[in-house]
mmCIF file of C-alpha atoms in Angstrom:
data_model
loop_
_atom_site.group_PDB
_atom_site.id
_atom_site.type_symbol
_atom_site.label_atom_id
_atom_site.label_comp_id
_atom_site.label_asym_id
_atom_site.label_seq_id
_atom_site.Cartn_x
_atom_site.Cartn_y
_atom_site.Cartn_z
ATOM 1 C CA ASP A 1 185.428 -71.492 127.525
ATOM 2 C CA THR A 2 183.392 -69.328 129.877
ATOM 3 C CA ALA A 3 183.523 -70.727 133.424
ATOM 4 C CA VAL A 4 180.245 -69.248 134.660
ATOM 5 C CA SER A 5 177.759 -68.077 132.059
ATOM 6 C CA GLN A 6 174.419 -66.357 132.340
ATOM 7 C CA THR A 7 171.630 -65.720 129.884
ATOM 8 C CA PRO A 8 170.308 -63.311 128.971
ATOM 9 C CA LYS A 9 172.773 -60.486 129.484
ATOM 10 C CA TYR A 10 169.992 -57.902 129.336
ATOM 11 C CA LEU A 11 166.328 -58.352 130.158
ATOM 12 C CA VAL A 12 163.714 -55.638 129.821
ATOM 13 C CA THR A 13 160.164 -56.490 130.802
ATOM 14 C CA GLN A 14 156.902 -55.097 132.108
ATOM 15 C CA MET A 15 155.688 -55.129 135.679
ATOM 16 C CA GLY A 16 153.724 -58.224 136.557
ATOM 17 C CA ASN A 17 155.499 -60.508 134.108
ATOM 18 C CA ASP A 18 157.279 -63.732 135.031
ATOM 19 C CA LYS A 19 160.851 -64.192 133.847
ATOM 20 C CA SER A 20 163.791 -66.544 134.277
ATOM 21 C CA ILE A 21 167.535 -66.048 134.219
ATOM 22 C CA LYS A 22 169.726 -69.033 133.475
ATOM 23 C CA CYS A 23 173.138 -69.818 134.895
ATOM 24 C CA GLU A 24 175.584 -72.558 134.012
ATOM 25 C CA GLN A 25 179.040 -73.360 135.340
ATOM 26 C CA ASN A 26 181.560 -75.732 133.774
ATOM 27 C CA LEU A 27 183.992 -75.729 136.692
ATOM 28 C CA GLY A 28 182.650 -78.855 138.348
ATOM 29 C CA HIS A 29 181.792 -76.867 141.455
ATOM 30 C CA ASP A 30 179.429 -78.102 144.123
ATOM 31 C CA THR A 31 177.748 -74.850 145.085
ATOM 32 C CA MET A 32 176.074 -72.118 143.072
ATOM 33 C CA TYR A 33 174.731 -68.724 144.133
ATOM 34 C CA TRP A 34 172.589 -65.818 143.068
ATOM 35 C CA TYR A 35 173.428 -62.257 144.048
ATOM 36 C CA LYS A 36 171.554 -59.014 143.489
ATOM 37 C CA GLN A 37 173.485 -55.806 142.842
ATOM 38 C CA ASP A 38 171.396 -52.715 143.317
ATOM 39 C CA SER A 39 171.817 -49.296 141.735
ATOM 40 C CA LYS A 40 174.326 -48.333 144.419
ATOM 41 C CA LYS A 41 176.494 -51.313 143.483
ATOM 42 C CA PHE A 42 175.779 -53.089 146.751
ATOM 43 C CA LEU A 43 176.009 -56.873 146.354
ATOM 44 C CA LYS A 44 173.705 -59.037 148.411
ATOM 45 C CA ILE A 45 173.462 -62.790 148.345
ATOM 46 C CA MET A 46 170.013 -64.167 147.581
ATOM 47 C CA PHE A 47 170.421 -67.928 147.391
ATOM 48 C CA SER A 48 172.967 -70.679 147.290
ATOM 49 C CA TYR A 49 172.526 -74.310 146.287
ATOM 50 C CA ASN A 50 174.752 -77.223 147.243
ATOM 51 C CA ASN A 51 173.977 -80.549 145.587
ATOM 52 C CA LYS A 52 170.425 -79.422 144.858
ATOM 53 C CA GLU A 53 169.787 -78.330 148.411
ATOM 54 C CA LEU A 54 169.116 -74.749 149.359
ATOM 55 C CA ILE A 55 171.602 -73.861 152.065
ATOM 56 C CA ILE A 56 171.281 -70.105 152.254
ATOM 57 C CA ASN A 57 168.054 -68.241 151.718
ATOM 58 C CA GLU A 58 168.295 -64.597 152.597
ATOM 59 C CA THR A 59 165.128 -62.616 153.201
ATOM 60 C CA VAL A 60 164.089 -62.278 149.602
ATOM 61 C CA PRO A 61 160.470 -62.232 148.445
ATOM 62 C CA ASN A 62 159.000 -65.620 147.647
ATOM 63 C CA ARG A 63 158.393 -64.322 144.129
ATOM 64 C CA PHE A 64 162.024 -65.315 143.595
ATOM 65 C CA SER A 65 162.669 -69.024 143.297
ATOM 66 C CA PRO A 66 165.942 -70.746 142.415
ATOM 67 C CA LYS A 67 165.693 -73.906 140.376
ATOM 68 C CA SER A 68 168.579 -76.317 139.921
ATOM 69 C CA PRO A 69 168.015 -79.075 137.359
ATOM 70 C CA ASP A 70 171.542 -80.388 137.957
ATOM 71 C CA LYS A 71 174.783 -79.460 139.697
ATOM 72 C CA ALA A 72 175.962 -77.322 136.784
ATOM 73 C CA HIS A 73 172.862 -75.150 136.547
ATOM 74 C CA LEU A 74 171.053 -72.776 138.870
ATOM 75 C CA ASN A 75 168.268 -70.777 137.280
ATOM 76 C CA LEU A 76 166.485 -67.863 138.896
ATOM 77 C CA HIS A 77 162.760 -67.562 138.311
ATOM 78 C CA ILE A 78 160.944 -64.378 139.229
ATOM 79 C CA ASN A 79 157.165 -64.095 139.389
ATOM 80 C CA SER A 80 155.092 -60.933 139.220
ATOM 81 C CA LEU A 81 158.022 -58.623 138.562
ATOM 82 C CA GLU A 82 158.052 -55.273 140.352
ATOM 83 C CA LEU A 83 159.858 -52.021 139.638
ATOM 84 C CA GLY A 84 162.139 -52.627 142.620
ATOM 85 C CA ASP A 85 163.402 -55.842 141.082
ATOM 86 C CA SER A 86 165.397 -53.815 138.570
ATOM 87 C CA ALA A 87 169.030 -54.622 139.261
ATOM 88 C CA VAL A 88 171.960 -56.625 138.022
ATOM 89 C CA TYR A 89 171.790 -60.272 139.029
ATOM 90 C CA PHE A 90 174.991 -62.272 139.299
ATOM 91 C CA CYS A 91 175.402 -66.001 139.383
ATOM 92 C CA ALA A 92 178.475 -67.516 141.050
ATOM 93 C CA SER A 93 179.880 -70.919 141.900
ATOM 94 C CA SER A 94 182.386 -72.438 144.293
ATOM 95 C CA GLN A 95 183.688 -75.799 145.425
ATOM 96 C CA ASP A 96 182.783 -77.464 148.692
ATOM 97 C CA PRO A 97 182.933 -74.577 151.167
ATOM 98 C CA THR A 98 184.343 -76.638 153.994
ATOM 99 C CA GLY A 99 187.806 -76.508 152.451
ATOM 100 C CA GLY A 100 189.757 -73.266 152.331
ATOM 101 C CA VAL A 101 189.969 -73.012 148.602
ATOM 102 C CA GLY A 102 186.301 -73.889 148.379
ATOM 103 C CA ASN A 103 185.367 -70.458 149.607
ATOM 104 C CA THR A 104 186.522 -68.829 146.371
ATOM 105 C CA GLN A 105 183.507 -67.838 144.329
ATOM 106 C CA TYR A 106 183.665 -67.308 140.593
ATOM 107 C CA PHE A 107 181.124 -64.971 139.081
ATOM 108 C CA GLY A 108 179.200 -64.845 135.854
ATOM 109 C CA PRO A 109 178.998 -61.677 133.744
ATOM 110 C CA GLY A 110 175.676 -60.593 135.222
ATOM 111 C CA THR A 111 172.159 -60.046 133.894
ATOM 112 C CA ARG A 112 170.845 -56.516 133.894
ATOM 113 C CA LEU A 113 167.107 -56.680 134.587
ATOM 114 C CA THR A 114 164.989 -53.613 133.906
ATOM 115 C CA VAL A 115 161.355 -53.646 134.928
ATOM 116 C CA LEU A 116 159.182 -50.986 133.279
ATOM 117 C CA ALA B 1 177.756 -58.160 163.979
ATOM 118 C CA GLN B 2 179.693 -59.348 160.961
ATOM 119 C CA SER B 3 180.512 -56.575 158.525
ATOM 120 C CA VAL B 4 182.833 -55.447 155.765
ATOM 121 C CA THR B 5 183.649 -51.777 155.375
ATOM 122 C CA GLN B 6 185.224 -49.994 152.453
ATOM 123 C CA PRO B 7 185.564 -46.436 153.763
ATOM 124 C CA ASP B 8 186.223 -44.814 150.395
ATOM 125 C CA ILE B 9 183.295 -44.656 148.002
ATOM 126 C CA HIS B 10 185.276 -43.020 145.208
ATOM 127 C CA ILE B 11 188.998 -42.517 144.654
ATOM 128 C CA THR B 12 190.711 -40.639 141.838
ATOM 129 C CA VAL B 13 194.384 -41.157 141.055
ATOM 130 C CA SER B 14 196.640 -40.127 138.212
ATOM 131 C CA GLU B 15 197.935 -42.724 135.827
ATOM 132 C CA GLY B 16 201.264 -44.009 137.080
ATOM 133 C CA ALA B 17 200.557 -43.078 140.675
ATOM 134 C CA SER B 18 200.344 -45.605 143.473
ATOM 135 C CA LEU B 19 197.019 -46.846 144.801
ATOM 136 C CA GLU B 20 195.714 -48.146 148.093
ATOM 137 C CA LEU B 21 192.111 -49.183 148.626
ATOM 138 C CA ARG B 22 191.024 -49.789 152.186
ATOM 139 C CA CYS B 23 189.009 -52.669 153.572
ATOM 140 C CA ASN B 24 188.151 -53.378 157.193
ATOM 141 C CA TYR B 25 186.157 -56.284 158.527
ATOM 142 C CA SER B 26 184.427 -57.268 161.717
ATOM 143 C CA TYR B 27 184.162 -60.997 162.290
ATOM 144 C CA GLY B 28 184.337 -63.353 165.256
ATOM 145 C CA ALA B 29 187.442 -65.016 163.849
ATOM 146 C CA THR B 30 189.774 -64.337 160.968
ATOM 147 C CA PRO B 31 187.745 -64.971 157.860
ATOM 148 C CA TYR B 32 188.872 -65.689 154.361
ATOM 149 C CA LEU B 33 189.438 -62.425 152.494
ATOM 150 C CA PHE B 34 189.006 -61.507 148.847
ATOM 151 C CA TRP B 35 189.266 -58.612 146.457
ATOM 152 C CA TYR B 36 187.152 -58.532 143.302
ATOM 153 C CA VAL B 37 187.144 -56.015 140.457
ATOM 154 C CA GLN B 38 184.152 -55.074 138.341
ATOM 155 C CA SER B 39 184.860 -53.196 135.129
ATOM 156 C CA PRO B 40 182.025 -51.089 133.698
ATOM 157 C CA GLY B 41 179.248 -53.328 132.459
ATOM 158 C CA GLN B 42 181.151 -56.464 133.383
ATOM 159 C CA GLY B 43 180.974 -59.176 135.996
ATOM 160 C CA LEU B 44 183.214 -59.605 139.014
ATOM 161 C CA GLN B 45 186.733 -60.882 138.534
ATOM 162 C CA LEU B 46 188.768 -62.282 141.410
ATOM 163 C CA LEU B 47 191.954 -60.254 141.940
ATOM 164 C CA LEU B 48 193.391 -62.100 144.921
ATOM 165 C CA LYS B 49 192.507 -63.943 148.097
ATOM 166 C CA TYR B 50 193.928 -64.654 151.536
ATOM 167 C CA PHE B 51 193.347 -67.874 153.400
ATOM 168 C CA SER B 52 196.411 -68.289 155.596
ATOM 169 C CA GLY B 53 200.189 -68.012 155.601
ATOM 170 C CA ASP B 54 202.076 -65.032 154.207
ATOM 171 C CA THR B 55 200.075 -61.924 154.975
ATOM 172 C CA LEU B 56 201.165 -60.195 151.769
ATOM 173 C CA VAL B 57 199.212 -61.689 148.897
ATOM 174 C CA GLN B 58 199.998 -61.219 145.228
ATOM 175 C CA GLY B 59 197.199 -61.135 142.709
ATOM 176 C CA ILE B 60 196.589 -60.585 139.048
ATOM 177 C CA LYS B 61 197.162 -57.348 137.116
ATOM 178 C CA GLY B 62 199.959 -56.278 139.457
ATOM 179 C CA PHE B 63 197.784 -55.958 142.545
ATOM 180 C CA GLU B 64 198.711 -57.045 146.042
ATOM 181 C CA ALA B 65 196.980 -56.944 149.404
ATOM 182 C CA GLU B 66 198.217 -57.117 152.961
ATOM 183 C CA PHE B 67 196.309 -58.759 155.784
ATOM 184 C CA LYS B 68 196.813 -57.056 159.132
ATOM 185 C CA ARG B 69 195.136 -58.986 161.914
ATOM 186 C CA SER B 70 195.709 -56.283 164.518
ATOM 187 C CA GLN B 71 193.861 -53.761 162.394
ATOM 188 C CA SER B 72 191.286 -56.164 160.914
ATOM 189 C CA SER B 73 192.263 -54.825 157.535
ATOM 190 C CA PHE B 74 192.967 -56.193 154.080
ATOM 191 C CA ASN B 75 194.029 -53.224 151.969
ATOM 192 C CA LEU B 76 194.601 -53.518 148.242
ATOM 193 C CA ARG B 77 197.615 -51.855 146.661
ATOM 194 C CA LYS B 78 199.182 -51.268 143.303
ATOM 195 C CA PRO B 79 202.466 -49.386 142.808
ATOM 196 C CA SER B 80 201.584 -47.837 139.445
ATOM 197 C CA VAL B 81 198.014 -47.500 138.217
ATOM 198 C CA HIS B 82 197.092 -47.899 134.557
ATOM 199 C CA TRP B 83 194.088 -46.298 132.872
ATOM 200 C CA SER B 84 192.577 -49.761 132.418
ATOM 201 C CA ASP B 85 192.407 -50.160 136.196
ATOM 202 C CA ALA B 86 189.445 -47.785 136.339
ATOM 203 C CA ALA B 87 186.681 -49.944 137.786
ATOM 204 C CA GLU B 88 184.721 -50.775 140.913
ATOM 205 C CA TYR B 89 186.618 -52.742 143.549
ATOM 206 C CA PHE B 90 184.932 -54.944 146.111
ATOM 207 C CA CYS B 91 186.371 -56.416 149.261
ATOM 208 C CA ALA B 92 184.681 -59.598 150.473
ATOM 209 C CA VAL B 93 184.954 -61.923 153.449
ATOM 210 C CA ALA B 94 183.750 -65.446 154.133
ATOM 211 C CA PRO B 95 183.902 -67.527 157.312
ATOM 212 C CA TYR B 96 186.345 -70.422 157.214
ATOM 213 C CA ASN B 97 183.739 -73.164 157.160
ATOM 214 C CA ASN B 98 180.904 -71.950 154.981
ATOM 215 C CA ASN B 99 180.207 -69.951 151.887
ATOM 216 C CA ASP B 100 178.330 -67.042 153.416
ATOM 217 C CA MET B 101 180.352 -64.403 151.588
ATOM 218 C CA ARG B 102 179.764 -60.772 152.454
ATOM 219 C CA PHE B 103 180.774 -57.893 150.229
ATOM 220 C CA GLY B 104 181.750 -54.355 151.049
ATOM 221 C CA ALA B 105 179.948 -51.487 149.384
ATOM 222 C CA GLY B 106 182.691 -51.086 146.796
ATOM 223 C CA THR B 107 185.181 -48.350 145.903
ATOM 224 C CA ARG B 108 185.007 -46.740 142.507
ATOM 225 C CA LEU B 109 188.417 -45.967 141.056
ATOM 226 C CA THR B 110 188.849 -43.209 138.485
ATOM 227 C CA VAL B 111 192.201 -42.863 136.726
ATOM 228 C CA LYS B 112 193.207 -39.440 135.401
ATOM 229 C CA PRO B 113 195.441 -39.205 132.331
#
């Protein structure tokens, strides 16, 4: 069973469109995250959710909105896609971060988004 | 400022040779430390982590890392590299009480036959 899964794996779309990327974890973790990996492989955290509350929100455009229907899911919705949004987006999850082992994040396989 | 530095962007080693990938961090206190590997077209897989205790940490796939507080380093090592180890390697740190994980820029490993 895949611990952290993402769909779709590849997403190609036109500028201006709205798209969503789904993420699910079956690890029973409390916190989920979205990262963006740019063309230079640099990983930057975008959001994290703990028990449906946003606890980290880096300076990302408000076109990006995380949506968490339940503890096991954190979807990423992107409005009005731009060329610069092309990247690989990774979902991750971890336990309660206040314990040592809770800081370990487990990553999904990534979604490669290409905006034309 | 908090930061994670991987000084080597790209390293090439011969198959069977030893490997050391460098990672240095700058944090107010000793953070939790991680190494992840990303194979081409794949997600990130956790290789090993350090929270406390023995400063030499064993991970999967024959990797180990040593935490050196005096040097603020957490270098990854492997005694004998296999062709399948060719990948991108990321060092990451997180403070002890929250999940604000920061990644280094990554080191790309190429393995020569």
